[in-house]
PDB file of C-alpha atoms in Angstrom:
ATOM      1  CA  MET W  20      18.164  11.952   5.740  1.00  0.00           C
ATOM      2  CA  GLU W  21      20.603   9.040   6.054  1.00  0.00           C
ATOM      3  CA  LEU W  22      19.249   6.059   4.099  1.00  0.00           C
ATOM      4  CA  TYR W  23      19.207   3.490   6.898  1.00  0.00           C
ATOM      5  CA  GLU W  24      17.493   5.947   9.225  1.00  0.00           C
ATOM      6  CA  ALA W  25      14.795   6.556   6.630  1.00  0.00           C
ATOM      7  CA  MET W  26      14.299   2.807   6.125  1.00  0.00           C
ATOM      8  CA  ARG W  27      14.007   2.223   9.879  1.00  0.00           C
ATOM      9  CA  THR W  28      11.599   5.100  10.568  1.00  0.00           C
ATOM     10  CA  THR W  29       9.241   5.100   7.585  1.00  0.00           C
ATOM     11  CA  HIS W  30       6.101   3.807   9.281  1.00  0.00           C
ATOM     12  CA  ALA W  31       2.473   3.382   8.240  1.00  0.00           C
ATOM     13  CA  VAL W  32       0.997   6.849   8.814  1.00  0.00           C
ATOM     14  CA  ARG W  33      -2.774   6.997   9.286  1.00  0.00           C
ATOM     15  CA  ASP W  34      -3.152  10.120  11.419  1.00  0.00           C
ATOM     16  CA  PHE W  35      -2.487  13.406   9.647  1.00  0.00           C
ATOM     17  CA  THR W  36      -2.307  17.062  10.589  1.00  0.00           C
ATOM     18  CA  ASP W  37      -4.020  19.777   8.554  1.00  0.00           C
ATOM     19  CA  ASP W  38      -0.726  20.762   6.924  1.00  0.00           C
ATOM     20  CA  PRO W  39      -1.013  20.948   3.131  1.00  0.00           C
ATOM     21  CA  LEU W  40       1.110  18.961   0.712  1.00  0.00           C
ATOM     22  CA  SER W  41       1.902  21.348  -2.111  1.00  0.00           C
ATOM     23  CA  ASP W  42       2.186  20.285  -5.730  1.00  0.00           C
ATOM     24  CA  GLU W  43       5.810  21.444  -5.600  1.00  0.00           C
ATOM     25  CA  VAL W  44       6.732  19.109  -2.728  1.00  0.00           C
ATOM     26  CA  LEU W  45       4.672  16.246  -4.152  1.00  0.00           C
ATOM     27  CA  ALA W  46       6.383  16.649  -7.512  1.00  0.00           C
ATOM     28  CA  ARG W  47       9.774  16.524  -5.779  1.00  0.00           C
ATOM     29  CA  ILE W  48       8.761  13.361  -3.921  1.00  0.00           C
ATOM     30  CA  LEU W  49       7.689  11.647  -7.131  1.00  0.00           C
ATOM     31  CA  ASP W  50      10.632  13.023  -9.088  1.00  0.00           C
ATOM     32  CA  ASN W  51      12.935  11.081  -6.789  1.00  0.00           C
ATOM     33  CA  ALA W  52      10.660   8.070  -6.381  1.00  0.00           C
ATOM     34  CA  ARG W  53      10.497   7.532 -10.158  1.00  0.00           C
ATOM     35  CA  PHE W  54      13.976   6.001 -10.148  1.00  0.00           C
ATOM     36  CA  ALA W  55      12.513   2.800  -8.681  1.00  0.00           C
ATOM     37  CA  PRO W  56      13.223  -0.269 -10.807  1.00  0.00           C
ATOM     38  CA  SER W  57      10.616  -1.968 -12.979  1.00  0.00           C
ATOM     39  CA  GLY W  58      10.696  -5.075 -15.160  1.00  0.00           C
ATOM     40  CA  GLY W  59      12.657  -4.336 -18.328  1.00  0.00           C
ATOM     41  CA  ASN W  60      12.660  -0.695 -17.236  1.00  0.00           C
ATOM     42  CA  ARG W  61       9.257  -0.456 -18.945  1.00  0.00           C
ATOM     43  CA  GLN W  62       7.963   1.911 -16.259  1.00  0.00           C
ATOM     44  CA  GLY W  63       4.341   0.887 -16.668  1.00  0.00           C
ATOM     45  CA  ALA W  64       3.068   2.655 -13.563  1.00  0.00           C
ATOM     46  CA  HIS W  65       0.735   5.643 -13.521  1.00  0.00           C
ATOM     47  CA  VAL W  66      -0.053   7.713 -10.432  1.00  0.00           C
ATOM     48  CA  VAL W  67      -3.353   9.545 -10.014  1.00  0.00           C
ATOM     49  CA  VAL W  68      -3.271  12.321  -7.396  1.00  0.00           C
ATOM     50  CA  VAL W  69      -6.667  12.690  -5.764  1.00  0.00           C
ATOM     51  CA  ARG W  70      -7.527  15.835  -3.830  1.00  0.00           C
ATOM     52  CA  SER W  71     -11.250  16.106  -4.617  1.00  0.00           C
ATOM     53  CA  GLN W  72     -13.488  15.522  -1.588  1.00  0.00           C
ATOM     54  CA  GLU W  73     -16.115  13.865  -3.752  1.00  0.00           C
ATOM     55  CA  THR W  74     -13.636  11.365  -5.158  1.00  0.00           C
ATOM     56  CA  ARG W  75     -12.245  10.667  -1.681  1.00  0.00           C
ATOM     57  CA  GLU W  76     -15.715   9.872  -0.367  1.00  0.00           C
ATOM     58  CA  ARG W  77     -16.233   7.470  -3.242  1.00  0.00           C
ATOM     59  CA  LEU W  78     -12.887   5.829  -2.391  1.00  0.00           C
ATOM     60  CA  VAL W  79     -14.198   5.298   1.137  1.00  0.00           C
ATOM     61  CA  GLU W  80     -17.340   3.639  -0.240  1.00  0.00           C
ATOM     62  CA  LEU W  81     -15.326   1.383  -2.536  1.00  0.00           C
ATOM     63  CA  SER W  82     -13.053   0.373   0.346  1.00  0.00           C
ATOM     64  CA  ALA W  83     -15.977  -0.947   2.396  1.00  0.00           C
ATOM     65  CA  THR W  84     -16.332  -4.218   0.465  1.00  0.00           C
ATOM     66  CA  GLY W  85     -12.773  -5.349   1.100  1.00  0.00           C
ATOM     67  CA  ALA W  86     -12.772  -4.029   4.648  1.00  0.00           C
ATOM     68  CA  ARG W  87     -15.953  -5.865   5.655  1.00  0.00           C
ATOM     69  CA  ARG W  88     -14.586  -9.205   4.528  1.00  0.00           C
ATOM     70  CA  TYR W  89     -11.219  -8.472   6.135  1.00  0.00           C
ATOM     71  CA  LEU W  90     -12.775  -7.650   9.485  1.00  0.00           C
ATOM     72  CA  ALA W  91     -15.277 -10.529   9.393  1.00  0.00           C
ATOM     73  CA  GLN W  92     -12.528 -13.055   8.704  1.00  0.00           C
ATOM     74  CA  GLN W  93     -10.293 -11.526  11.329  1.00  0.00           C
ATOM     75  CA  ALA W  94     -13.091 -11.757  13.913  1.00  0.00           C
ATOM     76  CA  ALA W  95     -13.494 -15.440  13.015  1.00  0.00           C
ATOM     77  CA  GLY W  96      -9.827 -16.113  13.680  1.00  0.00           C
ATOM     78  CA  GLU W  97      -8.926 -16.455  10.004  1.00  0.00           C
ATOM     79  CA  MET W  98      -6.107 -14.860   8.034  1.00  0.00           C
ATOM     80  CA  PRO W  99      -8.080 -12.265   6.027  1.00  0.00           C
ATOM     81  CA  TRP W 100      -8.139 -12.534   2.261  1.00  0.00           C
ATOM     82  CA  ASN W 101      -5.582 -15.364   2.141  1.00  0.00           C
ATOM     83  CA  THR W 102      -5.723 -17.549  -0.968  1.00  0.00           C
ATOM     84  CA  ILE W 103      -4.726 -20.859   0.606  1.00  0.00           C
ATOM     85  CA  HIS W 104      -7.250 -21.662   3.324  1.00  0.00           C
ATOM     86  CA  PRO W 105     -10.962 -21.484   2.411  1.00  0.00           C
ATOM     87  CA  SER W 106     -13.017 -19.125   4.535  1.00  0.00           C
ATOM     88  CA  ALA W 107     -15.911 -20.314   6.694  1.00  0.00           C
ATOM     89  CA  VAL W 108     -17.296 -16.795   7.015  1.00  0.00           C
ATOM     90  CA  THR W 109     -20.681 -16.388   5.343  1.00  0.00           C
ATOM     91  CA  ASP W 110     -21.856 -13.607   3.056  1.00  0.00           C
ATOM     92  CA  GLU W 111     -24.388 -12.686   5.733  1.00  0.00           C
ATOM     93  CA  GLN W 112     -21.635 -12.288   8.335  1.00  0.00           C
ATOM     94  CA  ILE W 113     -19.635 -10.124   5.978  1.00  0.00           C
ATOM     95  CA  ALA W 114     -22.626  -7.937   5.136  1.00  0.00           C
ATOM     96  CA  ALA W 115     -23.373  -7.456   8.840  1.00  0.00           C
ATOM     97  CA  THR W 116     -19.820  -6.375   9.653  1.00  0.00           C
ATOM     98  CA  ARG W 117     -19.389  -2.716  10.471  1.00  0.00           C
ATOM     99  CA  VAL W 118     -16.347  -0.912   9.130  1.00  0.00           C
ATOM    100  CA  PRO W 119     -15.005   1.473  11.785  1.00  0.00           C
ATOM    101  CA  ARG W 120     -14.513   5.040  10.618  1.00  0.00           C
ATOM    102  CA  ALA W 121     -10.839   4.931  11.601  1.00  0.00           C
ATOM    103  CA  MET W 122     -10.196   2.312   8.920  1.00  0.00           C
ATOM    104  CA  THR W 123     -11.099   4.646   6.053  1.00  0.00           C
ATOM    105  CA  GLU W 124     -10.597   8.042   7.702  1.00  0.00           C
ATOM    106  CA  PRO W 125      -7.069   8.495   6.269  1.00  0.00           C
ATOM    107  CA  LEU W 126      -8.582   8.695   2.785  1.00  0.00           C
ATOM    108  CA  LEU W 127     -10.462  11.809   3.904  1.00  0.00           C
ATOM    109  CA  THR W 128      -7.930  13.472   6.199  1.00  0.00           C
ATOM    110  CA  ALA W 129      -4.714  13.059   4.190  1.00  0.00           C
ATOM    111  CA  ALA W 130      -3.441  16.056   2.258  1.00  0.00           C
ATOM    112  CA  ALA W 131      -3.678  13.979  -0.917  1.00  0.00           C
ATOM    113  CA  VAL W 132      -4.412  10.407  -1.939  1.00  0.00           C
ATOM    114  CA  LEU W 133      -2.192   8.713  -4.518  1.00  0.00           C
ATOM    115  CA  VAL W 134      -3.629   5.846  -6.526  1.00  0.00           C
ATOM    116  CA  PHE W 135      -0.928   3.698  -8.129  1.00  0.00           C
ATOM    117  CA  LEU W 136      -1.985   1.996 -11.350  1.00  0.00           C
ATOM    118  CA  VAL W 137      -0.008  -0.428 -13.465  1.00  0.00           C
ATOM    119  CA  ASP W 138      -0.330  -1.168 -17.174  1.00  0.00           C
ATOM    120  CA  LEU W 139      -0.725  -4.939 -17.410  1.00  0.00           C
ATOM    121  CA  GLY W 140       0.185  -4.752 -21.088  1.00  0.00           C
ATOM    122  CA  VAL W 141       3.798  -3.882 -20.328  1.00  0.00           C
ATOM    123  CA  VAL W 142       4.629  -5.783 -17.124  1.00  0.00           C
ATOM    124  CA  ALA W 143       6.157  -9.261 -17.220  1.00  0.00           C
ATOM    125  CA  SER W 144       3.857 -11.607 -15.275  1.00  0.00           C
ATOM    126  CA  ILE W 145       6.214 -14.576 -15.166  1.00  0.00           C
ATOM    127  CA  ASP W 146       3.948 -16.414 -12.717  1.00  0.00           C
ATOM    128  CA  SER W 147       0.755 -15.993 -14.754  1.00  0.00           C
ATOM    129  CA  GLU W 148       0.549 -19.697 -15.678  1.00  0.00           C
ATOM    130  CA  LEU W 149       1.142 -21.028 -12.167  1.00  0.00           C
ATOM    131  CA  ASP W 150      -1.760 -22.416 -10.152  1.00  0.00           C
ATOM    132  CA  ARG W 151      -1.792 -19.602  -7.601  1.00  0.00           C
ATOM    133  CA  VAL W 152      -2.490 -15.917  -7.311  1.00  0.00           C
ATOM    134  CA  GLY W 153       0.012 -13.871  -9.300  1.00  0.00           C
ATOM    135  CA  VAL W 154       2.451 -11.681  -7.378  1.00  0.00           C
ATOM    136  CA  VAL W 155       5.370 -11.079  -9.743  1.00  0.00           C
ATOM    137  CA  SER W 156       3.698  -8.206 -11.616  1.00  0.00           C
ATOM    138  CA  GLY W 157       3.894  -6.209  -8.412  1.00  0.00           C
ATOM    139  CA  ALA W 158       7.670  -6.049  -8.803  1.00  0.00           C
ATOM    140  CA  SER W 159       7.107  -3.438 -11.511  1.00  0.00           C
ATOM    141  CA  VAL W 160       5.071  -1.059  -9.353  1.00  0.00           C
ATOM    142  CA  TYR W 161       5.604  -1.609  -5.606  1.00  0.00           C
ATOM    143  CA  PRO W 162       9.220  -0.377  -5.629  1.00  0.00           C
ATOM    144  CA  LEU W 163       7.786   2.928  -6.887  1.00  0.00           C
ATOM    145  CA  VAL W 164       5.188   2.929  -4.092  1.00  0.00           C
ATOM    146  CA  TRP W 165       7.830   2.319  -1.436  1.00  0.00           C
ATOM    147  CA  ASN W 166      10.216   4.855  -2.944  1.00  0.00           C
ATOM    148  CA  THR W 167       7.382   7.379  -2.718  1.00  0.00           C
ATOM    149  CA  LEU W 168       6.986   6.710   1.000  1.00  0.00           C
ATOM    150  CA  LEU W 169      10.741   6.959   1.570  1.00  0.00           C
ATOM    151  CA  ALA W 170      10.876  10.243  -0.330  1.00  0.00           C
ATOM    152  CA  ALA W 171       7.869  11.504   1.624  1.00  0.00           C
ATOM    153  CA  ARG W 172       9.735  10.680   4.844  1.00  0.00           C
ATOM    154  CA  GLU W 173      12.649  12.801   3.644  1.00  0.00           C
ATOM    155  CA  GLU W 174      10.242  15.701   3.111  1.00  0.00           C
ATOM    156  CA  GLY W 175       8.599  15.310   6.526  1.00  0.00           C
ATOM    157  CA  PHE W 176       5.477  13.589   5.211  1.00  0.00           C
ATOM    158  CA  GLY W 177       4.183  10.043   5.437  1.00  0.00           C
ATOM    159  CA  GLY W 178       1.491   7.675   4.273  1.00  0.00           C
ATOM    160  CA  VAL W 179       0.224   4.130   4.270  1.00  0.00           C
ATOM    161  CA  ILE W 180      -0.259   1.503   1.573  1.00  0.00           C
ATOM    162  CA  THR W 181      -3.933   0.508   1.433  1.00  0.00           C
ATOM    163  CA  THR W 182      -5.525  -2.045  -0.870  1.00  0.00           C
ATOM    164  CA  MET W 183      -9.111  -2.445   0.393  1.00  0.00           C
ATOM    165  CA  ALA W 184     -10.548  -0.524  -2.559  1.00  0.00           C
ATOM    166  CA  VAL W 185      -8.988  -3.023  -4.987  1.00  0.00           C
ATOM    167  CA  ALA W 186     -11.831  -5.445  -4.161  1.00  0.00           C
ATOM    168  CA  GLU W 187     -13.955  -3.032  -6.213  1.00  0.00           C
ATOM    169  CA  GLU W 188     -11.320  -2.509  -8.899  1.00  0.00           C
ATOM    170  CA  PRO W 189     -13.655  -2.144 -11.925  1.00  0.00           C
ATOM    171  CA  ALA W 190     -15.579   0.652 -10.204  1.00  0.00           C
ATOM    172  CA  LEU W 191     -12.341   2.259  -9.013  1.00  0.00           C
ATOM    173  CA  LEU W 192     -10.812   2.243 -12.489  1.00  0.00           C
ATOM    174  CA  ASP W 193     -14.019   3.718 -13.870  1.00  0.00           C
ATOM    175  CA  LEU W 194     -13.964   6.433 -11.191  1.00  0.00           C
ATOM    176  CA  LEU W 195     -10.461   7.450 -12.245  1.00  0.00           C
ATOM    177  CA  GLY W 196     -11.084   7.113 -15.972  1.00  0.00           C
ATOM    178  CA  ALA W 197      -8.273   4.577 -16.358  1.00  0.00           C
ATOM    179  CA  PRO W 198      -7.783   2.915 -19.757  1.00  0.00           C
ATOM    180  CA  GLU W 199      -8.572  -0.756 -20.288  1.00  0.00           C
ATOM    181  CA  GLY W 200      -5.726  -3.064 -19.295  1.00  0.00           C
ATOM    182  CA  TYR W 201      -4.735  -1.231 -16.130  1.00  0.00           C
ATOM    183  CA  ALA W 202      -4.839  -2.624 -12.590  1.00  0.00           C
ATOM    184  CA  VAL W 203      -4.808  -0.914  -9.209  1.00  0.00           C
ATOM    185  CA  ALA W 204      -1.769  -1.689  -7.065  1.00  0.00           C
ATOM    186  CA  ALA W 205      -2.279   0.617  -4.086  1.00  0.00           C
ATOM    187  CA  VAL W 206      -4.197   3.565  -2.696  1.00  0.00           C
ATOM    188  CA  VAL W 207      -1.857   5.713  -0.586  1.00  0.00           C
ATOM    189  CA  PRO W 208      -3.087   8.562   1.644  1.00  0.00           C
ATOM    190  CA  LEU W 209      -0.207  11.022   2.051  1.00  0.00           C
ATOM    191  CA  GLY W 210       0.199  13.905   4.496  1.00  0.00           C
ATOM    192  CA  LYS W 211       2.019  15.319   7.501  1.00  0.00           C
ATOM    193  CA  PRO W 212       2.081  12.783  10.376  1.00  0.00           C
ATOM    194  CA  VAL W 213       0.541  13.787  13.683  1.00  0.00           C
ATOM    195  CA  ARG W 214       3.353  11.812  15.291  1.00  0.00           C
ATOM    196  CA  GLN W 215       6.590  10.581  13.743  1.00  0.00           C
ATOM    197  CA  LEU W 216       7.630   7.184  15.048  1.00  0.00           C
ATOM    198  CA  THR W 217      11.347   6.531  15.450  1.00  0.00           C
ATOM    199  CA  ARG W 218      11.260   2.897  16.585  1.00  0.00           C
ATOM    200  CA  LEU W 219       9.438   0.252  14.584  1.00  0.00           C
ATOM    201  CA  SER W 220       8.805  -3.337  15.659  1.00  0.00           C
ATOM    202  CA  ARG W 221       9.987  -5.967  13.180  1.00  0.00           C
ATOM    203  CA  GLN W 222      11.129  -9.574  13.507  1.00  0.00           C
ATOM    204  CA  PRO W 223      14.910 -10.041  13.652  1.00  0.00           C
ATOM    205  CA  VAL W 224      16.792 -11.188  10.555  1.00  0.00           C
ATOM    206  CA  GLU W 225      17.486 -14.664  11.928  1.00  0.00           C
ATOM    207  CA  GLU W 226      13.748 -15.343  12.177  1.00  0.00           C
ATOM    208  CA  PHE W 227      13.056 -14.992   8.457  1.00  0.00           C
ATOM    209  CA  VAL W 228      16.405 -15.439   6.642  1.00  0.00           C
ATOM    210  CA  THR W 229      18.049 -18.846   6.228  1.00  0.00           C
ATOM    211  CA  LEU W 230      21.075 -20.111   4.313  1.00  0.00           C
ATOM    212  CA  GLU W 231      20.738 -22.323   1.236  1.00  0.00           C
ATOM    213  CA  THR W 232      17.266 -23.784   1.998  1.00  0.00           C
ATOM    214  CA  TYR W 233      14.039 -22.779   3.786  1.00  0.00           C
ATOM    215  CA  ALA W 234      15.062 -24.918   6.740  1.00  0.00           C
ATOM    216  CA  GLY W 235      18.700 -23.880   6.552  1.00  0.00           C
ATOM    217  CA  THR W 236      20.790 -22.228   9.240  1.00  0.00           C
ATOM    218  CA  PRO W 237      19.489 -18.777  10.209  1.00  0.00           C
ATOM    219  CA  LEU W 238      21.585 -15.853   9.006  1.00  0.00           C
ATOM    220  CA  THR W 239      23.204 -14.007  11.899  1.00  0.00           C
ATOM    221  CA  ASP W 240      25.847 -11.297  12.193  1.00  0.00           C
ATOM    222  CA  ASP W 241      27.995 -13.441  14.527  1.00  0.00           C
TER     223      ASP W 241
END
């Protein structure tokens, strides 16, 4: 597939057919995805392929904590899980929030679920001493996640990056038998899309790219 076409048509897939994803195709997807960059080329990511129904059901359970808070904050008009504005949503409201089946169903219906882990002992967390949530460590794992989705698109498959289960990271790491010092970056259901989108909605370049400063002149192709 032509690169720009793949970039413009790789959408978040949550509805899957019953088509299998063979180990051969999955290995080919990851064999190409592995060329994603990482800090210092340390390649500290590890991918766990989950096919077991029992493990999938546990992933659904672990996703409920993050999903309840997300939905409760969203219903209150807040930006869910943001780290800047304190939430007014109570623990009682969160506990009473129902998580719709559709939110976790992809974990059960996908041909496979990929859990992307990252070894915190080898990534460079340049922002670790700043007074905010760290994001830089993700640069050593998320390119691999996105490359996996692009490669899946080439093979006729698709998936979606989910992070709800990360709210229960200790239990998730224990479930997967991960060594100490690892973190969970993403849980990605992967399978054959019921429907392949060809037009995605995104803001135009001039709305989020400026020259020289944040308030600078928008970048246009004029």
